[in-house]
Backbone as a ProteinNet text record, in pm:
[ID]
protein_1_A
[PRIMARY]
SPPFPSSAFTLLLRYDALSGSGFQAAVPPSVLDHLLSSQSVKMECFASPLNHRYPNYCSAFPDTDSPFGSCGSFFDFEPKVGNFESNPPFVPSVITSMIEHIDELLEGTVEPLSFIIIVPEWRSESCWERIRSSVHLKKFVTVKQKDHVYREGSAYRRRSEERIASFDTTIFWCQNEEGERAYGNE
[TERTIARY]
-2802.7	-2631.2	-2635.5	-2569.1	-2540.2	-2605.3	-2612.7	-2638.4	-2494	-2539.3	-2461.4	-2340.7	-2346.5	-2255.9	-2208.6	-2295.7	-2184.5	-2096.2	-2119.4	-2043.3	-1897.5	-1934.4	-1845	-1739.3	-1771.4	-1682	-1605.2	-1640	-1606.3	-1488.9	-1516.9	-1402.2	-1297.4	-1344.3	-1232.2	-1169	-1248.1	-1192.1	-1071.7	-1054	-941.5	-830.1	-867.4	-820.4	-712.5	-702.5	-634.6	-572.2	-634.9	-556	-459.5	-437.8	-276.3	-201.5	-230.6	-132.7	-22.4	33.2	158.8	147.6	285.4	278.7	215.2	326.9	273.4	197.2	124.5	57.2	-74.1	-107.2	-171.2	-136.9	-7	18.1	-0.5	-137.4	-151.9	-113	-126.4	-19.5	-166.3	-93	-148.5	-278.4	-380.8	-487.4	-467.9	-386	-288.9	-246.6	-187.2	-113	-239.3	-325.2	-443.9	-571.9	-542.7	-644.7	-544.3	-407.7	-338.3	-359	-366.8	-374.2	-490	-549.2	-755.2	-712.3	-681.2	-651.8	-593.2	-487.8	-364.4	-371.4	-437.6	-431.3	-511.5	-591.6	-800.5	-757.7	-703.2	-716.5	-834.9	-878.8	-1045.2	-1080.5	-967.8	-968.4	-855.1	-871.1	-740.2	-727.1	-607.5	-614.7	-602.6	-581.3	-558.5	-581.1	-647.4	-674.3	-832.8	-822.7	-944.7	-1076.3	-1201.6	-1284.2	-1207.8	-1091.9	-1060.3	-886.8	-938.2	-796.8	-818.9	-956.2	-957.6	-984.6	-929.7	-972.1	-1077.4	-1100.6	-1152.3	-1276.3	-1429.7	-1547	-1545.5	-1438.8	-1404.6	-1240.2	-1267.8	-1149.8	-1110.5	-1046.7	-1054.5	-951.8	-951.7	-946.9	-934	-825.4	-773.3	-926.5	-992.2	-1075.3	-1234.7	-1279.3	-1376.7	-1566	-1552.5	-1617.9	-1652.1	-1526.2	-1566.5	-1619.8	-1544.5	-1519.4	-1661.8	-1685.3	-1835.4	-1875.9	-1955.3	-2075.3	-2013.1	-1886.6	-1840.3	-1786.9	-1844.6	-1802.5	-1688.7	-1616.2	-1501.9	-1517.1	-1485.3	-1544.7	-1439.9	-1367.4	-1346.2	-1169.2	-1132.3	-997.1	-889.5	-807.3	-728.5	-768.3	-649.2	-680.3	-781.7	-905.7	-1047.7	-1082.3	-1027.1	-1061	-986.3	-1055.8	-997.7	-1002.5	-1043.3	-1021.3	-952.6	-1029.5	-1038.2	-978.8	-1011.4	-978.8	-979	-894.3	-863	-726.1	-732.1	-558.8	-606.6	-536	-542.8	-373.7	-466.1	-374.8	-308.4	-212.2	-201.5	-53.5	-132.4	-18	-55.3	82.8	32.4	85.4	-11.1	66.7	260.1	334.7	500.6	527.7	489.9	452.5	585.7	692	758.5	587.7	581.1	497.2	392.5	322.6	219.4	196.9	334.6	366.7	412.5	527.1	513.7	379.1	311.5	149.2	123.4	107.2	50	94.8	213.6	292.1	225.5	255.2	214.5	75.2	25.4	-179.2	-147.8	-118.2	-124.2	-57.4	83.8	110.7	-3.7	-57	-179.1	-285.6	-345.5	-449.9	-410.9	-268.5	-256.1	-191.2	-186.6	-191.1	-321.4	-385.5	-560.7	-608.4	-565.4	-664.7	-599.7	-672.1	-646	-691.5	-804.1	-801.9	-673.3	-738.2	-578.9	-683	-540.9	-508	-348.6	-417.6	-305.5	-224	-147.1	-160.3	-12.6	-24.6	75.3	24.3	193	271.6	274.1	314.4	348.3	434.3	530.3	639.6	708.2	790.1	974	1036.4	1083.9	1255.9	1343.1	1317.9	1360.1	1453.1	1565.2	1660.1	1698.9	1738.1	1792	1653.5	1542.1	1431.8	1392.7	1346.2	1387.4	1189.4	1125.3	955.3	976	1103.4	1133.5	1154	1270.6	1296.1	1244.1	1209.7	1026.8	978.4	895.8	862.6	915.8	1039.9	1144.3	1160.2	1134.2	1177.3	1033.9	916.1	760.7	807.2	762.7	760.2	680.6	588.4	521.9	576.5	647.8	706.2	741.5	683.3	721	823.6	768.6	818.5	905.4	950.8	965	1060.7	1058.5	1102.8	1151.9	1200.7	1249.2	1241.3	1170.7	1111.9	1200.8	1283.7	1385.7	1301.9	1284.5	1227.3	1218.7	1321.9	1313.1	1160.3	1157.5	1082.6	891.8	860.4	736.6	687	535.7	482.4	395.9	364.1	232.8	156.2	-4	-95.9	-68	-96.7	-120.6	-311.5	-225.6	-369.7	-448.6	-417.7	-431.7	-498.7	-503.3	-507.5	-667.5	-737.8	-891	-844	-778.8	-714.3	-591.6	-527.4	-417.9	-411.8	-390.9	-315.6	-334.9	-203.8	-151.4	-173.8	-230.2	-255.2	-166	-51.9	29.9	202.5	262.4	475.8	518.9	625.1	726.2	765.7	772.4	806.3	939.7	959.3	1076.3	1158.1	1173.8	1271.5	1227.2	1319.5	1313.6	1158.7	1068.4	976	1026.7	980.7	968.4	808	814.4	657.6	693.3	621.5	640	501.6	551.7	383.1	368.4	317.5	306.9	199.4	146.5	75.7	60.9	-23.4	5.6	23	61.1	93.3	-42.1	-209	-306.7	-276.3	-264.9	-262.8	-209.7	-49.5	51.8	-6.4	-125	-144.6	-213.2	-347.8	-467.2	-436.3	-334.8	-334.6	-166.9	-89.7	36.3	77.6	218.4	336.5	373.3	297.1	385.5	358.1
-932.5	-1015.5	-1149.6	-1221.8	-1385.2	-1409.9	-1550.3	-1532.1	-1557.9	-1588.8	-1589.1	-1718.1	-1801.5	-1935	-1922.6	-1896.7	-1860.7	-1726.1	-1619.8	-1530	-1554.3	-1597.8	-1674.6	-1808	-1807.7	-1968.5	-1869.5	-1738.6	-1706.2	-1618.5	-1521.7	-1467	-1570.3	-1679.5	-1851.4	-1850.8	-1894.8	-1942.4	-1834.5	-1690	-1605.9	-1577.1	-1557.6	-1513.8	-1684.6	-1852.9	-1938.8	-1882.7	-1823.9	-1850.3	-1782.4	-1652.4	-1583.9	-1599.1	-1684.5	-1822.1	-1743.6	-1621	-1545.4	-1520.4	-1546.8	-1532.9	-1312.5	-1249.7	-1154.5	-1026.6	-1136.3	-1051.1	-1077.4	-1121.8	-1079.6	-1084.6	-1104.7	-1003.3	-919	-930.9	-819.4	-798.4	-658	-611.2	-646.9	-735.7	-793.5	-662.1	-765.1	-732.3	-551	-637.4	-577.8	-390.4	-435.3	-319.7	-228.6	-245.3	-225.2	-137.3	-226.1	-185.2	10.4	-66.1	65.6	165.4	170.4	253.3	289.9	337.4	329.4	425.5	334.4	431.9	520.1	545.6	606.2	729.3	692.4	776.2	765.1	714.4	714.6	685.1	617.9	499.8	472.3	469.1	377.6	331.6	352.5	221.5	150.4	102.5	30	16.5	95.1	100.5	-65.8	-95.9	-231.3	-398.4	-404.9	-576	-651.3	-709.1	-841.8	-858.3	-914.9	-959.4	-1055.2	-1153	-1242.4	-1209	-1082.4	-1010.9	-867.4	-790.9	-677.2	-667.8	-552.9	-522	-417.8	-306.4	-204.7	-308.8	-138.2	-229.3	-144.1	-7.6	-5.6	-4	-56.9	-125.5	-103.8	-100.2	-126.2	-229.7	-311.1	-455.4	-451	-521	-560.6	-596.1	-692.4	-679.6	-678.3	-535.1	-530.7	-624.7	-702.3	-764.2	-865.8	-879.6	-1066.7	-984.7	-883.4	-857.8	-724.2	-676.5	-543.6	-659.8	-719.7	-768.5	-821.3	-752.5	-825.9	-711.6	-600.7	-488.3	-384.3	-422.4	-384.5	-243.6	-101.9	52	32.5	-62.3	-81	-32.3	-51.2	-57.6	124.1	75	213	318.3	219.1	370.5	402.8	426.4	474.6	534.1	530.7	589.8	723.8	833.8	1010.5	1036.2	1022.9	1061.9	1205.3	1268.3	1416.3	1472.2	1385.3	1403	1261.9	1246.5	1117.9	1071.9	969.4	889	804.8	700.8	561.5	460	316.5	245.5	174.7	201.1	123	20.5	-79.7	-209.2	-300.5	-218	-281	-454.5	-469	-641.1	-553.4	-690.7	-698.8	-639.2	-601.4	-601.4	-421.5	-434.3	-308.5	-222.5	-279	-173.7	-122.4	-198.8	-175.1	-82.7	-70.5	27.1	164.1	128	284.3	327.5	260.9	368	377.3	328.4	341.3	497.5	523.7	652.2	768.6	723.4	800.4	839.1	763	829.5	840.1	879.8	909.1	1050.8	1105.3	1244.3	1343.3	1285	1324.4	1346.4	1245	1334.1	1427.5	1365.7	1482.3	1635.6	1657.5	1752.7	1822.7	1684.2	1766.2	1809.9	1862.8	1908.1	1936	2038.9	2126.5	2090.3	1992.9	1922.4	1814	1802.4	1682.2	1548.6	1551.2	1393.9	1349.7	1130.2	1099.6	1005.1	898.7	810.4	692.9	602.6	557.7	395.7	418.3	288.2	187.9	85.4	-28.8	-171.9	-126.9	-196.3	-250.7	-354.7	-396	-341.9	-321.1	-222.7	-251.3	-227.7	-297.1	-131.1	-144.3	21.8	28.3	-112.2	-117	-88.8	-108.3	-99.4	61.6	86.1	184.8	229.4	205	206.6	240	163.3	242.3	383.9	395.3	517.2	643.6	581.3	665.2	698.6	647.5	667.3	786.7	726.3	772.2	978.4	961.3	1091	1158.1	1138.2	1189.6	1378.9	1411.5	1570	1550.7	1451.8	1446.2	1370	1360.1	1207.1	1304.5	1250.7	1347.8	1276.2	1144.2	1055.2	905.1	821.5	691.8	592.4	493.1	425.2	295.9	166.3	48.1	-56.7	-143.9	-288.9	-365.1	-442.1	-547.9	-649.2	-738.5	-898.6	-937.4	-966.1	-1044.7	-1016.2	-889	-803.1	-815.8	-857.6	-819.5	-933.7	-987	-1116.9	-977.4	-1054.1	-1036.4	-1171.4	-1099.9	-1200.5	-1222.1	-1401	-1511	-1427.3	-1414.5	-1397.3	-1509.7	-1616.6	-1701.4	-1814.4	-1688	-1728.9	-1823.9	-1812.9	-1915	-1997.6	-2080.2	-2210.1	-2302.9	-2214.1	-2224.3	-2268	-2347.7	-2345.9	-2234.9	-2158.1	-2019.3	-1883.5	-1799.6	-1677.5	-1609	-1559.9	-1477.4	-1569.5	-1495.3	-1563.1	-1436.2	-1494.5	-1345.3	-1367.2	-1233.9	-1169.7	-1182.3	-1163	-1211.6	-1154.2	-1012.4	-882.8	-768.3	-729.2	-527.2	-469.4	-409.2	-317.9	-162.9	-97.2	-3.4	63	151.7	241.2	349.2	424	546.9	662.3	741.8	855.4	959.6	940	1065.9	1163.2	1256	1380.9	1496.8	1596.5	1690.4	1776.7	1917.9	1973.9	1941	1975.7	1925	1813	1761.6	1568.2	1545.6	1594.2	1580.6	1661.9	1789.5	1861.7	1796	1750.5	1626.6	1517.2	1434.1	1260.6	1291.6	1395.8	1326.6	1212.4	1136.5	1046.3	948.3	983.4	851.5	772
-1331.2	-1309.3	-1275.6	-1273.6	-1262.3	-1135.1	-1112.7	-1003	-908.8	-779.1	-686.6	-717.5	-742.1	-758.5	-860.1	-962.3	-1107	-1076.2	-991.2	-1000.2	-887.4	-798.7	-711.7	-819.2	-867.8	-980.7	-1055.3	-1118.8	-1200.8	-1159.7	-1032.4	-972.7	-906.4	-874.1	-838.3	-935.9	-1035.9	-1200.9	-1248	-1247.9	-1288.9	-1120.2	-1057.7	-944	-980	-985.1	-967.8	-1093.5	-1207.1	-1305.5	-1292.2	-1214.9	-1226.9	-1163.1	-1019.7	-944	-914.5	-937.5	-861.2	-798.5	-644.1	-526.3	-531.2	-628.2	-579.8	-670.5	-684.6	-790.9	-734.5	-612.4	-471.7	-362	-323.3	-172.8	-128.8	-39.6	58.9	161.3	267.8	298	465.9	538.7	669.7	716.2	702.9	814.5	939.8	1042.8	1149.6	1052.9	1008.4	880.7	887	818.3	788.4	841.6	982.4	1070.2	1121.5	1120.5	1166.9	1058.2	947.4	880.5	892.6	900.2	918.3	1019.7	1173.5	1307	1315.5	1242.5	1247.7	1150.6	1070.7	924.2	840.1	850.1	837.2	655.3	683	591.7	601.2	406.2	418.4	299.4	203.5	87.1	24.4	-42.5	-56.5	-294.3	-308.9	-477.9	-502.7	-448	-548	-425.7	-466.6	-423.1	-478.8	-389	-494.2	-353.7	-441.9	-334.3	-263.6	-247	-196.8	-52.6	-64.2	10.3	17.9	55.3	74.6	200.9	320.4	423.4	481.4	363	404.8	253.7	295.9	204.1	50.5	87.5	-86.1	-87	-204.6	-300.6	-435.9	-527.7	-594.9	-656.6	-720.8	-825.3	-975.6	-1018.2	-1140.4	-1254.1	-1183.9	-1277.9	-1273	-1281.5	-1252.7	-1315.9	-1406.5	-1458.9	-1394.4	-1323.5	-1180	-1034.8	-1019.5	-902.1	-875.1	-888.1	-893.3	-833.1	-813.3	-775.7	-575.4	-605.8	-462.4	-401.8	-431.9	-389.6	-489.8	-528.1	-644.1	-692.5	-631.2	-752	-845.8	-905.9	-1047	-1019.1	-1174.1	-1147.9	-1141.4	-1008.9	-950.3	-1050.6	-1248.7	-1332.9	-1379.9	-1322.6	-1386.3	-1241.9	-1100.7	-987.5	-989.1	-970	-966.3	-835	-762.7	-633	-611.5	-506.5	-489.9	-358.5	-305.3	-168.8	-114.6	30	77.4	82.4	202.6	187.3	161.4	121.1	36.3	65.6	45	58.4	-93.5	-75.3	-279.4	-247.4	-264.2	-287.1	-427	-529.4	-623.9	-659.4	-784.5	-774.1	-836.3	-791.8	-782.5	-959.3	-1033.2	-1174.9	-1231.1	-1256.1	-1246	-1384.8	-1449	-1562.4	-1483.4	-1404	-1314.9	-1188.7	-1139.7	-1072.5	-1084.9	-1235	-1306.3	-1329.3	-1381.2	-1423.7	-1324.3	-1213.3	-1020.4	-1068	-957.8	-993.5	-1043.2	-1199.7	-1312.4	-1266.1	-1210.1	-1172.6	-1049.9	-967.7	-889.6	-837.3	-914.5	-936.6	-988.8	-1101	-1146	-1111.5	-992.5	-971.2	-880	-736.6	-662.3	-707.7	-833.3	-898.7	-954	-989	-974	-921.3	-727.3	-657	-586.1	-499.7	-367.4	-242.5	-304.1	-137.3	-129.8	69	81.9	90.9	-12.1	-106.4	-82.3	-12.4	6.3	-45.8	-6.3	-37.7	9.2	86.6	143.2	13.2	-35.2	-157.2	-37.1	-88.9	-38.8	-129.3	-170.4	-267.1	-217.4	-331.9	-310.3	-335	-232.6	-250.5	-353.9	-453.5	-588.2	-634	-542.5	-577	-711.9	-816.2	-863.7	-1019.1	-959.2	-1078.3	-1104.1	-1224.6	-1243.8	-1238.9	-1177	-1108.1	-945.8	-911.2	-778.4	-733.1	-845	-852.3	-891.8	-988.1	-1044.8	-929	-809.8	-673.9	-630	-569	-553.7	-609.7	-733.5	-775.5	-769.6	-769.1	-739.8	-655.1	-689.9	-660.5	-538.2	-566	-423.7	-360.2	-304.4	-237.2	-88.7	33	165.4	269.9	228.5	353	268.2	302.7	276.8	445	375.8	475.2	508.2	481.4	425.2	563.3	547.6	644	593.1	631.3	652.1	584.3	523.9	508.6	578.3	687.5	790.1	897.1	901.2	998.8	962.7	840.2	810.1	712.5	717.5	596.9	530.1	455.4	327.6	385.9	291.5	314.1	201.7	231.2	88.9	11.4	-133.9	-219	-242.8	-237.9	-210.6	-48.9	-23.6	152.3	183.4	75.7	70.4	24.7	4.1	-49.8	80.5	182.1	220.8	366.9	460.9	563.2	633.4	538.9	633.4	549.4	640.5	549.1	504.2	598.6	511.2	529.9	502.6	486.8	459.4	479.2	487	430.9	372.7	254.2	171.6	82.5	-17.9	-23.5	14.5	21.7	72.9	125.3	199.5	124.2	167.2	135	177.5	73.8	79.5	94.2	260.3	217.4	162.5	121.8	60.5	66.7	138.5	142.1	44.8	-93.2	-183	-115	-145.5	-125.7	-130.4	-139.2	-151.2	-65.8	-26.7	73.4	197.4	139.5	201.9	289	196.9	212.6	352.3	299	451.4	555.8	571.7	667.9	699.7	657.1	696.4	766.1	757.8	708.3	826.4	783.4	819.1	731.3	789.5	767.4	883.2	954.3	1047.2	1085.3
[MASK]
++++++++++++++++++++++++++++++++++++++++++++++++++++++++++++++++++++++++++++++++++++++++++++++++++++++++++++++++++++++++++++++++++++++++++++++++++++++++++++++++++++++++++++++++++++++++++

């Protein structure tokens, strides 16, 4: 594997090239800490070496991110048990692919499996409606735009780590029956 300075340079270059605020906007650490303590969430499905909170996370670029702990792409991730936080890039096609993968995972196990999905409340988008119509949806809540923040993906090069959300956010709990019993959805 390449030396650390080369790996770090490649990683920073890749993420700086994205430069879209919605691509790397993360849930604030305090929220992830709450999910860990209240619902045993221990892994992020969409994170990066620059914004992950938990030691285990999936990321978009396994080639540059694996030296920094990434477990690879969420779309190659196939858990059979656990409770996971999923805050994908705010791109409708990615959100649709995410819920399709989650539904397949929930169908494929009898073990407790649960996903807490955090996305913009885009009621007019088919990706939002696709989550809303999932047979595995157990609960959803809206958090008003003025009441929450996101952590900047580029916080490593900014003065402020957080920014006010640009929209209302929906939190969905997609779970199999065993996942709902094991982890709840409060």
